[in-house]
């Protein structure tokens, strides 16, 4: 057991730090999720590409940087320390669609799409969830009928972040009408400009506008866009894990550690409930802040352990759900504490990307119980796949 | 960077676990809530000492095995899992203290198990140095010759006879406990924290023991949830039970990860190592308490008996949460707000 980095790894950290110091955008990400934020996200992706830092977990043969697990960890630690931007609209392409293509696509699909994703030419979105297929993802009903060399798609997807600004979508469809559950699904690359696609933004309780519904009315997609085999979509959708080592999580943990430090700083300067002394002099606030600091520090240790374990195993196990659950709970209790500390000053809405955006952060924190699988699904995974408790579903 | 144990470290833990299952199995106490007779069997104590458990992290130059705080941490996790009695925590710390103070004879005598040491947790302000003065909560009183007293500034060993210990009827009935008072007692040996951070070492080892408690009591709960059938299904099928077990697992894994991280930081002098240790103790105590509460509840009425095993862990978690530093004191250290000195 050690926390040592080799001389090569330390030199790598210096290299990363120097590059980020020179290239991280100084202006904040534009408010809202319109064309400005698309351009901002793509420009930052392009800057990383030009600097040789795009696709850090992607193998070099596909244009990525092919960093080792430890180098990825260093990259994300430095990325967060440098206040580099949230990945935003580039998330699905870089972290989900791209890795799935690398794992399962044919050469033509790879050579067309992978460079475009890396260069920040295109935005991808994810078309998995449906109104009847949320936590129960295998209940997908959007259907595709083979017609010659095309699939004809009819149905609806929902909770699709950035669908209104995306060029492509990773789309999971039911191609076998007789099938059920995980069988008979197909993973396909959908061109979002195809006729018959309508997107409708869904506004969220934190005033975000990235969420969308997507409707498909006899949308024609070439069969050559199918990745893997027709009917094998579930396994293709799961293959994204092949490049995942859990290192990206370190950036979130460092960001949140800094946010908690900001909150502690705020408590040193804001007057507390007695109207005289600072908040930090109040036992309740001081200890709630201390508990938060203890929890984020512990999550960092859990992430280091998970990364160490994933590196040995070559892929992540179900333990990742423990980090997701612990981190989601922490975000919510942190936001709640900020609201308590601010009293009536918490009544003003401030966007979470702006300084003092505590109310925006609090509103956003409700989403941490849903994104990437609800708390309840994470607890099922931990209970069944980590602890071995009996299942109660098909 | 690798925060998982290496092969040798895993082997140490496996050897300890196998010995404990064989020689000191966890049993329900029935009506015998409080141990009568010695706290730990003399033969087993000597065997443990001969296996090097009291000198695992002591340098070979001081007669130790030559491992580090990391291996000690893994040992104490097993001792916690096995709710083992016996003065292991003060023994290990006292051997380090004596060695750091240059008294190698005393270090090796303590490490051999020949002299037992009790642990004195300060009650209110206690001055610790060449002389020791103040009120103490003393654990592992049975058969002890010395008492280890420490805080974040220094550590000292004093004769137990000079501490005027009154034994109490302890909630954790397998650990002999009392109240003591040192009235300007001359220390046998003492050392300041800058020379050897005995208190911080103690936080890491107590955290490891609490981690073991949190893990073992969760395993009891999971085993019961898989076995116990109600409404036609094992109760672990139901999300009310399953999800509570999942939360307990997150707590236990967090405690283990933080104890590991803190042990490495203290061993190698990395970062804010003293704060890392305080965090390890706080999260492990929380996990142990929450997991004990969860395990009793999941066992239902059986969990309220002293025939099922969870009660053993309830008692141990209760004691560990009051060993070396309380929850409030740990939180104040973590946020850098030391009330005692304000």
XYZ file of C-alpha atoms in Angstrom:
736
model
C 0.000 0.000 0.000
C 1.478 3.334 -0.989
C 0.586 6.766 -2.328
C 3.852 7.270 -4.178
C 4.171 8.497 -7.722
C 7.198 7.539 -9.810
C 9.590 10.197 -11.176
C 7.992 9.668 -14.610
C 4.534 10.154 -13.152
C 5.637 13.301 -11.343
C 7.165 14.669 -14.536
C 3.905 13.863 -16.295
C 2.010 15.801 -13.610
C 4.238 18.824 -14.199
C 3.618 18.592 -17.937
C -0.170 18.397 -17.456
C -0.185 21.250 -14.959
C 1.838 23.517 -17.229
C -0.385 22.833 -20.235
C -3.602 23.389 -18.290
C -2.281 26.624 -16.783
C -1.783 27.996 -20.290
C -4.945 26.679 -21.935
C -7.875 26.508 -19.519
C -10.453 29.075 -20.659
C -10.695 32.047 -18.351
C -14.302 32.975 -19.199
C -17.075 30.930 -17.519
C -19.246 28.501 -19.487
C -22.157 30.524 -20.974
C -25.393 30.450 -19.028
C -28.132 28.186 -20.368
C -27.753 25.403 -22.851
C -28.095 27.137 -26.182
C -25.709 27.465 -29.148
C -23.226 29.475 -27.049
C -22.644 26.647 -24.632
C -22.329 24.138 -27.506
C -19.630 26.308 -29.057
C -17.903 26.767 -25.716
C -17.828 23.015 -25.000
C -16.626 22.130 -28.520
C -13.955 24.858 -28.515
C -12.517 23.493 -25.264
C -12.565 19.955 -26.683
C -10.753 21.274 -29.808
C -8.159 23.015 -27.642
C -7.465 19.745 -25.821
C -7.224 17.952 -29.177
C -4.751 20.505 -30.537
C -2.691 20.165 -27.357
C -2.643 16.371 -27.672
C -4.879 15.766 -24.671
C -8.098 14.548 -26.301
C -9.377 11.071 -25.428
C -6.996 10.440 -22.580
C -8.399 6.945 -21.957
C -8.780 6.101 -25.653
C -6.098 3.869 -27.168
C -3.545 5.721 -29.316
C -4.470 3.704 -32.425
C -7.863 5.452 -32.355
C -6.358 8.895 -31.936
C -6.577 8.974 -28.157
C -3.821 9.679 -25.714
C -3.902 6.137 -24.301
C -2.842 7.167 -20.822
C -2.196 4.593 -18.128
C -4.648 4.434 -15.242
C -2.317 6.423 -12.992
C -1.697 9.046 -15.686
C -5.465 9.397 -16.115
C -5.784 9.898 -12.362
C -3.104 12.600 -12.494
C -4.793 14.261 -15.486
C -8.156 14.475 -13.710
C -6.614 15.672 -10.447
C -4.822 18.448 -12.277
C -7.837 19.166 -14.480
C -10.009 19.859 -11.443
C -7.259 21.726 -9.606
C -6.874 24.024 -12.620
C -10.640 24.753 -12.618
C -10.882 23.396 -16.148
C -14.447 23.475 -17.535
C -17.151 20.895 -17.038
C -17.131 18.613 -20.105
C -20.743 19.605 -20.843
C -22.099 18.604 -24.243
C -19.000 16.556 -25.084
C -19.688 14.046 -22.313
C -21.516 11.352 -24.267
C -19.158 11.409 -27.260
C -15.965 11.248 -25.235
C -17.043 9.045 -22.329
C -19.796 6.852 -23.720
C -20.435 6.798 -27.470
C -16.749 6.924 -28.414
C -15.632 4.120 -26.079
C -18.551 1.978 -27.315
C -17.464 2.521 -30.913
C -13.891 1.610 -30.006
C -15.084 -1.604 -28.382
C -17.634 -2.736 -30.962
C -17.811 -0.653 -34.164
C -16.451 -1.688 -37.575
C -13.475 0.075 -39.171
C -15.578 2.345 -41.341
C -17.689 3.527 -38.401
C -14.607 4.119 -36.303
C -12.648 6.011 -38.933
C -15.603 8.285 -39.654
C -16.789 9.072 -36.122
C -13.876 8.817 -33.717
C -11.772 11.690 -35.158
C -14.844 13.954 -35.263
C -15.587 13.295 -31.589
C -11.984 13.856 -30.546
C -11.583 17.060 -32.586
C -14.684 18.612 -31.061
C -16.497 18.715 -34.406
C -19.635 17.023 -33.153
C -21.891 16.608 -30.145
C -23.339 13.204 -29.284
C -26.312 12.465 -27.065
C -27.646 9.270 -25.535
C -30.981 7.705 -26.478
C -31.503 4.998 -23.887
C -34.222 6.047 -21.388
C -37.887 6.058 -22.378
C -41.069 7.031 -20.568
C -41.622 3.334 -19.705
C -37.933 2.426 -19.472
C -36.191 4.403 -16.749
C -34.727 2.349 -13.912
C -36.186 -0.607 -15.833
C -34.064 0.141 -18.891
C -34.643 -3.270 -20.498
C -38.294 -2.305 -21.009
C -37.364 -0.337 -24.145
C -40.290 -0.038 -26.588
C -39.043 2.314 -29.321
C -39.109 -0.018 -32.279
C -37.195 -0.348 -35.511
C -38.385 -2.314 -38.525
C -35.898 -3.467 -41.156
C -36.847 -2.140 -44.587
C -34.259 -3.023 -47.212
C -30.959 -1.553 -46.079
C -32.598 0.776 -43.577
C -34.138 0.675 -40.129
C -37.421 2.549 -39.744
C -37.685 3.896 -36.221
C -40.825 4.944 -34.374
C -41.137 5.824 -30.708
C -39.851 8.161 -28.038
C -36.782 8.728 -25.858
C -36.615 10.958 -22.795
C -34.141 12.642 -20.379
C -31.806 13.067 -23.341
C -29.258 15.687 -22.315
C -28.162 17.999 -25.152
C -30.443 16.350 -27.782
C -31.352 19.857 -29.006
C -27.711 20.565 -29.912
C -26.490 17.076 -30.793
C -25.322 15.857 -34.198
C -25.452 12.155 -33.390
C -27.144 9.904 -30.904
C -26.321 6.476 -29.525
C -29.754 4.938 -29.864
C -30.980 1.710 -28.283
C -33.957 0.219 -30.119
C -36.160 -2.864 -30.101
C -35.638 -4.531 -33.482
C -37.388 -7.799 -32.640
C -41.047 -7.097 -31.826
C -41.465 -10.588 -30.309
C -38.556 -10.085 -27.908
C -38.602 -8.814 -24.375
C -36.185 -7.472 -21.802
C -32.486 -7.500 -22.790
C -32.956 -9.558 -25.936
C -33.902 -8.217 -29.380
C -32.339 -4.767 -28.839
C -30.039 -3.019 -31.304
C -27.499 -0.196 -30.779
C -27.386 2.217 -33.667
C -25.785 5.539 -34.605
C -28.589 8.003 -35.311
C -28.015 11.199 -37.317
C -30.020 13.797 -35.392
C -30.747 15.743 -38.595
C -32.686 12.828 -40.115
C -36.284 13.652 -41.155
C -38.915 12.552 -38.623
C -36.934 13.484 -35.493
C -38.452 16.118 -33.214
C -36.841 17.264 -29.994
C -38.660 19.085 -27.237
C -36.704 20.641 -24.395
C -37.817 19.801 -20.855
C -37.084 22.579 -18.401
C -35.788 21.425 -15.060
C -36.248 22.632 -11.484
C -32.778 24.177 -11.525
C -33.658 26.195 -14.672
C -31.475 23.995 -16.850
C -32.506 23.418 -20.448
C -30.260 20.533 -21.482
C -32.935 17.856 -20.921
C -35.034 16.849 -23.916
C -37.631 14.459 -25.163
C -36.945 13.033 -28.612
C -39.741 11.743 -30.861
C -39.133 9.432 -33.842
C -41.735 9.270 -36.600
C -40.645 6.672 -39.171
C -37.060 7.874 -39.039
C -34.898 6.024 -41.570
C -31.418 5.001 -40.378
C -29.037 3.047 -42.655
C -28.385 -0.491 -41.382
C -24.697 0.301 -41.866
C -25.100 2.497 -38.756
C -25.804 -0.542 -36.558
C -22.894 -1.186 -34.193
C -22.372 -4.853 -33.385
C -25.134 -7.153 -34.580
C -28.848 -6.558 -34.854
C -30.323 -7.972 -31.646
C -27.066 -7.609 -29.694
C -27.662 -4.031 -28.549
C -27.701 -4.685 -24.823
C -24.184 -6.097 -24.804
C -22.988 -3.246 -27.058
C -24.504 -0.696 -24.650
C -22.671 -2.298 -21.732
C -19.301 -2.450 -23.530
C -18.586 1.205 -22.821
C -17.162 0.021 -19.511
C -14.165 -1.481 -21.295
C -12.167 1.770 -21.160
C -13.485 2.853 -17.760
C -11.166 2.773 -14.753
C -13.058 5.150 -12.481
C -10.414 7.861 -12.806
C -12.799 10.573 -14.047
C -14.515 10.498 -10.694
C -11.433 12.093 -9.088
C -12.169 15.357 -10.905
C -15.633 15.518 -9.354
C -14.246 14.735 -5.925
C -11.612 17.459 -6.162
C -14.189 19.972 -7.413
C -16.420 19.159 -4.469
C -13.515 19.308 -2.017
C -12.886 22.847 -3.243
C -16.568 23.703 -2.895
C -16.533 22.452 0.713
C -13.406 24.539 1.390
C -15.300 27.542 -0.018
C -18.199 26.769 2.297
C -15.852 26.578 5.303
C -14.351 29.922 4.258
C -17.856 31.378 4.015
C -18.555 30.142 7.558
C -15.515 32.014 8.842
C -16.834 35.315 7.482
C -20.624 35.092 7.762
C -22.345 35.968 10.992
C -23.832 32.962 12.738
C -27.219 32.361 14.348
C -26.363 34.336 17.508
C -25.969 37.492 15.400
C -22.485 38.147 16.792
C -19.949 35.432 16.138
C -19.096 33.850 12.776
C -20.940 30.692 11.744
C -17.812 28.620 12.310
C -17.988 29.418 16.046
C -21.372 27.703 16.228
C -21.009 24.047 17.287
C -23.695 22.741 14.967
C -22.377 24.429 11.825
C -18.729 23.726 12.611
C -19.404 20.022 13.099
C -21.667 19.676 10.079
C -18.880 21.249 8.011
C -16.321 18.950 9.623
C -18.487 15.918 8.849
C -18.738 17.025 5.208
C -14.979 17.418 5.011
C -14.568 13.945 6.535
C -17.002 12.460 4.025
C -15.411 13.982 0.919
C -11.962 12.951 2.170
C -13.252 9.415 2.665
C -14.746 9.364 -0.842
C -11.332 10.371 -2.190
C -9.810 7.379 -0.366
C -12.552 5.105 -1.730
C -11.850 6.384 -5.243
C -8.125 5.702 -4.837
C -8.921 2.181 -3.680
C -11.354 1.643 -6.547
C -8.789 2.889 -9.065
C -6.152 0.592 -7.533
C -8.555 -2.346 -7.730
C -9.737 -1.532 -11.269
C -6.171 -1.277 -12.461
C -5.494 -4.810 -11.239
C -8.782 -6.183 -12.563
C -8.576 -4.348 -15.913
C -12.154 -3.093 -15.559
C -14.445 -1.655 -12.908
C -16.638 -3.858 -10.766
C -20.054 -3.145 -9.203
C -18.235 -1.311 -6.400
C -18.492 1.869 -8.481
C -22.095 2.085 -7.322
C -20.858 2.715 -3.774
C -18.991 5.815 -4.911
C -22.011 7.051 -6.875
C -24.332 6.578 -3.914
C -21.945 8.076 -1.375
C -21.127 11.011 -3.623
C -24.769 11.751 -4.483
C -25.719 11.773 -0.827
C -22.789 14.049 -0.042
C -23.762 16.567 -2.746
C -27.245 16.755 -1.306
C -26.161 17.223 2.294
C -23.563 19.806 1.230
C -26.173 21.814 -0.665
C -28.615 21.593 2.236
C -25.965 22.893 4.625
C -25.177 25.810 2.299
C -28.887 26.722 2.249
C -29.038 26.602 6.071
C -25.946 28.781 6.352
C -27.277 31.436 3.993
C -30.676 31.955 5.641
C -32.749 34.466 3.650
C -29.768 35.160 1.376
C -30.547 31.739 -0.086
C -33.769 33.162 -1.544
C -31.977 34.615 -4.561
C -31.464 32.309 -7.544
C -27.864 32.261 -8.729
C -26.744 29.928 -11.511
C -24.417 27.201 -10.232
C -21.599 28.146 -12.623
C -21.430 31.676 -11.200
C -19.662 32.744 -8.046
C -21.942 32.405 -5.023
C -24.221 30.067 -6.972
C -25.244 28.100 -3.911
C -28.983 28.119 -4.630
C -28.376 26.880 -8.166
C -26.120 24.159 -6.777
C -28.777 23.152 -4.248
C -31.444 22.874 -6.924
C -29.075 20.866 -9.102
C -28.297 18.483 -6.221
C -31.721 16.842 -6.533
C -30.493 15.345 -9.820
C -27.645 13.496 -8.109
C -30.203 10.958 -6.873
C -31.167 10.081 -10.451
C -28.332 10.617 -12.933
C -26.572 7.438 -14.073
C -29.049 5.291 -12.122
C -31.182 6.343 -9.172
C -30.056 5.925 -5.577
C -32.490 3.009 -5.380
C -30.914 1.265 -8.385
C -27.417 1.857 -6.956
C -28.573 0.278 -3.703
C -29.979 -2.712 -5.595
C -26.645 -3.143 -7.385
C -24.687 -2.931 -4.136
C -27.092 -5.264 -2.355
C -27.232 -7.882 -5.089
C -23.926 -7.713 -6.930
C -21.591 -6.684 -4.119
C -23.248 -8.229 -1.042
C -24.958 -11.175 -2.780
C -28.458 -10.553 -1.432
C -31.260 -12.297 -3.359
C -32.840 -10.623 -6.407
C -36.542 -9.945 -6.686
C -36.820 -9.133 -10.385
C -36.466 -10.902 -13.687
C 0.137 4.612 -6.094
C -1.680 1.502 -4.956
C -4.134 1.626 -2.069
C -4.903 -2.101 -2.099
C -2.919 -4.419 0.192
C -0.007 -6.269 -1.385
C 0.300 -10.045 -1.182
C 2.308 -10.001 2.021
C -0.141 -7.657 3.727
C -3.082 -9.832 2.695
C -1.260 -12.832 4.078
C -0.716 -11.175 7.467
C -4.423 -10.386 7.693
C -5.418 -13.913 6.628
C -3.079 -15.486 9.195
C -4.456 -13.296 11.982
C -8.058 -14.019 10.938
C -7.461 -17.771 10.845
C -5.870 -17.730 14.301
C -8.736 -15.730 15.771
C -11.480 -17.912 14.279
C -9.724 -20.960 15.645
C -8.611 -19.709 19.056
C -10.811 -16.751 20.024
C -14.131 -17.333 18.206
C -16.871 -14.745 18.611
C -19.582 -16.192 20.818
C -22.835 -14.875 22.173
C -22.643 -14.168 25.851
C -25.998 -15.559 26.940
C -26.496 -14.265 30.453
C -22.800 -13.643 30.939
C -22.682 -10.002 29.920
C -19.568 -9.265 31.894
C -16.427 -11.327 31.784
C -15.397 -12.942 35.033
C -11.777 -13.874 35.433
C -8.991 -12.585 33.203
C -9.849 -10.337 30.247
C -7.889 -12.579 27.887
C -6.623 -16.112 28.403
C -2.958 -15.923 29.454
C -1.879 -18.619 27.004
C -3.569 -16.930 24.045
C -2.104 -13.547 25.022
C 1.390 -15.012 25.105
C 0.865 -16.765 21.789
C -0.316 -13.523 20.164
C 2.745 -11.727 21.499
C 4.972 -14.540 20.195
C 3.313 -14.176 16.798
C 4.580 -10.592 16.867
C 1.225 -8.858 17.145
C 2.495 -6.364 19.714
C 5.676 -5.577 17.772
C 4.539 -5.805 14.154
C 5.375 -2.176 13.338
C 8.306 -1.824 15.685
C 11.675 -1.496 13.918
C 13.897 -4.567 14.039
C 16.523 -2.440 15.815
C 14.036 -2.162 18.688
C 13.318 -5.894 18.680
C 10.245 -5.616 16.467
C 9.093 -7.380 13.311
C 9.974 -4.328 11.211
C 6.711 -3.735 9.382
C 4.815 -0.428 9.659
C 1.615 1.237 10.749
C -0.046 -0.113 7.597
C 0.412 -3.738 8.661
C -0.601 -2.813 12.224
C -3.744 -1.231 10.776
C -4.573 -4.494 8.994
C -3.991 -6.440 12.238
C -6.350 -4.169 14.188
C -9.036 -4.480 11.540
C -8.977 -8.235 12.184
C -8.984 -7.723 15.964
C -12.069 -5.549 15.516
C -13.742 -8.104 13.272
C -13.171 -10.695 15.964
C -14.175 -8.379 18.881
C -11.052 -9.726 20.523
C -10.414 -8.837 24.188
C -6.974 -8.021 25.530
C -4.863 -4.858 25.726
C -3.573 -4.895 22.139
C -4.106 -1.197 21.402
C -2.261 0.203 24.445
C 0.357 -2.581 24.169
C 1.302 -1.716 20.584
C 1.286 2.025 21.299
C 3.290 1.636 24.514
C 5.989 -0.413 22.766
C 6.354 2.383 20.203
C 6.431 4.973 22.969
C 9.136 3.145 24.929
C 11.210 2.590 21.796
C 10.900 6.244 20.763
C 11.922 7.287 24.280
C 15.018 5.117 23.935
C 14.005 2.511 26.544
C 14.456 -0.567 24.366
C 14.293 -2.956 27.314
C 10.856 -1.675 28.240
C 9.791 -1.767 24.582
C 10.751 -5.414 24.216
C 9.237 -6.362 27.600
C 5.925 -4.814 26.551
C 6.138 -6.371 23.078
C 6.754 -9.795 24.622
C 3.442 -9.513 26.466
C 5.158 -9.902 29.832
C 4.033 -6.459 30.996
C 0.483 -5.470 30.182
C -0.483 -1.859 29.563
C -3.916 -0.259 30.081
C -5.216 2.671 28.044
C -6.103 5.952 29.727
C -8.371 8.201 27.664
C -8.322 11.738 29.146
C -11.516 12.991 30.765
C -11.319 16.779 30.474
C -7.928 18.480 30.594
C -5.041 16.153 31.414
C -1.439 17.278 31.441
C 0.889 14.715 29.887
C 4.685 14.886 30.093
C 7.331 14.046 32.645
C 4.458 14.118 35.090
C 0.852 13.236 34.366
C -2.140 14.851 36.038
C -5.846 14.507 35.403
C -8.873 12.209 35.224
C -8.770 9.145 33.017
C -11.160 6.592 31.595
C -9.032 3.450 31.867
C -9.629 0.344 29.731
C -7.896 -3.069 29.858
C -7.342 -2.610 33.571
C -7.051 -6.340 34.251
C -3.530 -7.445 35.078
C -2.006 -4.196 33.739
C 1.138 -2.741 35.281
C 1.196 0.526 33.335
C -1.264 3.007 31.853
C -0.670 4.701 28.498
C -1.950 8.280 28.408
C -1.709 10.345 25.246
C -3.057 13.363 23.412
C -2.061 15.182 20.239
C 0.972 16.744 21.939
C 2.548 13.968 23.956
C 2.301 10.472 25.381
C 3.398 8.938 28.660
C 3.400 5.657 30.555
C 2.596 5.747 34.252
C 2.320 2.987 36.840
C -1.281 1.815 37.187
C -0.889 1.678 40.969
C -0.394 5.440 40.992
C -3.652 6.050 39.097
C -6.087 5.000 41.775
C -8.310 3.039 39.375
C -11.874 2.169 40.436
C -13.327 -0.557 38.253
C -16.827 -0.070 36.849
C -19.451 -2.486 35.520
C -18.731 -1.845 31.827
C -21.249 -1.907 28.979
C -18.534 -3.644 26.916
C -18.306 -6.518 29.387
C -15.358 -8.222 27.735
C -13.033 -5.281 28.425
C -12.154 -4.482 32.040
C -12.726 -0.773 32.574
C -12.442 1.819 35.312
C -12.028 5.450 36.300
C -8.602 6.658 37.335
C -6.947 9.834 38.488
C -3.306 10.679 38.073
C -2.305 13.249 40.674
C 1.047 14.638 39.486
C 2.307 11.119 38.778
C 5.854 10.769 37.532
C 5.934 9.125 34.098
C 7.954 5.943 33.553
C 8.701 7.192 30.045
C 7.245 9.970 27.951
C 7.691 11.319 24.461
C 6.342 14.326 22.592
C 4.251 13.929 19.474
C 6.882 15.543 17.256
C 9.222 12.665 18.138
C 6.611 9.927 17.839
C 2.919 10.613 17.148
C 1.523 7.975 19.512
C -1.950 9.547 19.649
C -2.249 9.715 15.855
C -1.066 6.108 15.561
C -3.735 5.233 18.109
C -6.417 7.013 16.073
C -5.508 4.950 13.004
C -5.472 1.645 14.916
C -8.729 2.372 16.752
C -10.222 3.368 13.381
C -9.089 0.035 11.956
C -10.707 -1.845 14.852
C -13.973 0.076 14.357
C -13.746 -0.687 10.630
C -13.496 -4.378 11.454
C -16.560 -4.084 13.688
C -18.507 -2.302 10.925
C -17.563 -4.983 8.378
C -18.147 -8.027 10.553
C -21.519 -6.903 11.876
C -22.627 -6.147 8.295
C -21.668 -9.696 7.326
C -23.870 -11.003 10.143
C -26.745 -8.862 8.899
C -26.311 -10.001 5.290
C -26.092 -13.673 6.305
C -29.269 -13.325 8.360
C -31.040 -11.472 5.539
C -30.215 -14.322 3.139
C -31.376 -16.998 5.575
C -34.401 -15.621 7.364
C -37.611 -16.242 5.391
C -40.767 -14.168 5.951
C -43.725 -13.738 3.586
C -42.258 -16.609 1.590
C -38.925 -15.006 0.704
C -35.559 -14.353 2.319
C -35.954 -10.907 3.923
C -32.868 -9.675 2.019
C -35.045 -9.788 -1.111
C -37.018 -6.818 0.197
C -35.591 -3.415 -0.552
C -36.221 -2.120 2.966
C -33.609 -4.624 4.140
C -31.448 -4.734 1.014
C -31.029 -0.975 0.805
C -30.129 -0.646 4.465
C -27.446 -3.314 3.963
C -26.175 -1.361 0.931
C -25.841 1.824 2.966
C -23.993 -0.165 5.639
C -21.624 -1.469 2.964
C -20.857 2.057 1.743
C -20.029 3.065 5.321
C -17.818 0.039 5.958
C -15.934 0.401 2.674
C -15.407 4.095 3.297
C -14.032 3.368 6.760
C -11.633 0.779 5.372
C -10.456 3.028 2.540
C -9.869 5.983 4.866
C -8.068 3.855 7.482
C -5.786 2.585 4.703
C -5.169 6.068 3.290
C -4.497 7.515 6.736
C -2.125 4.692 7.680
C -0.041 5.292 4.553
C -0.051 9.073 5.139
C 1.095 8.728 8.759
C 3.719 6.112 7.843
C 5.171 8.222 5.024
C 4.510 11.695 6.436
C 2.250 12.611 3.508
C -0.034 15.648 3.502
C -2.189 16.485 6.524
C -1.586 13.055 8.063
C -2.895 13.905 11.534
C -6.179 15.155 10.058
C -6.406 12.082 7.830
C -6.142 9.944 10.983
C -8.841 11.945 12.801
C -11.115 11.538 9.771
C -10.394 7.793 9.718
C -11.426 7.503 13.383
C -14.563 9.607 12.895
C -15.858 7.756 9.815
C -15.011 4.338 11.258
C -16.822 5.089 14.528
C -19.825 6.326 12.554
C -19.840 3.234 10.324
C -19.473 0.911 13.315
C -22.349 2.561 15.176
C -24.678 2.724 12.170
C -23.901 -0.833 11.093
C -24.493 -2.179 14.608
C -27.842 -0.397 14.741
C -28.693 -1.777 11.303
C -27.622 -5.325 12.165
C -29.687 -5.430 15.361
C -32.734 -4.148 13.480
C -32.298 -6.591 10.581
C -32.030 -9.496 13.046
C -35.413 -8.455 14.487
C -36.185 -9.647 18.016
C -33.287 -12.080 17.735
C -31.014 -9.057 17.397
C -32.114 -7.832 20.810
C -30.928 -11.018 22.494
C -27.493 -11.741 23.847
C -27.659 -15.151 22.175
C -27.321 -13.788 18.635
C -23.981 -12.130 17.930
C -24.739 -8.472 17.041
C -24.708 -7.370 20.677
C -21.009 -8.150 20.939
C -20.352 -5.586 18.195
C -22.771 -3.055 19.693
C -20.738 -3.086 22.896
C -17.398 -2.865 21.090
C -18.478 -0.004 18.821
C -19.743 1.828 21.912
C -16.341 1.467 23.586
C -14.277 2.359 20.514
C -16.360 5.503 20.003
C -15.158 6.631 23.443
C -11.554 5.558 23.047
C -8.795 8.200 22.611
C -11.154 10.904 21.276
C -14.905 11.440 21.170
C -16.967 12.212 18.061
C -17.200 15.924 18.890
C -13.480 16.201 19.628
C -12.643 14.477 16.327
C -14.917 16.785 14.349
C -13.335 19.820 16.015
C -9.885 18.542 15.061
C -11.016 17.918 11.481
C -12.279 21.479 11.044
C -9.254 22.899 12.872
C -11.261 24.187 15.805
C -9.793 22.931 19.028
C -12.247 23.865 21.757
C -10.073 22.531 24.558
C -7.396 25.073 23.771
C -9.622 28.006 22.854
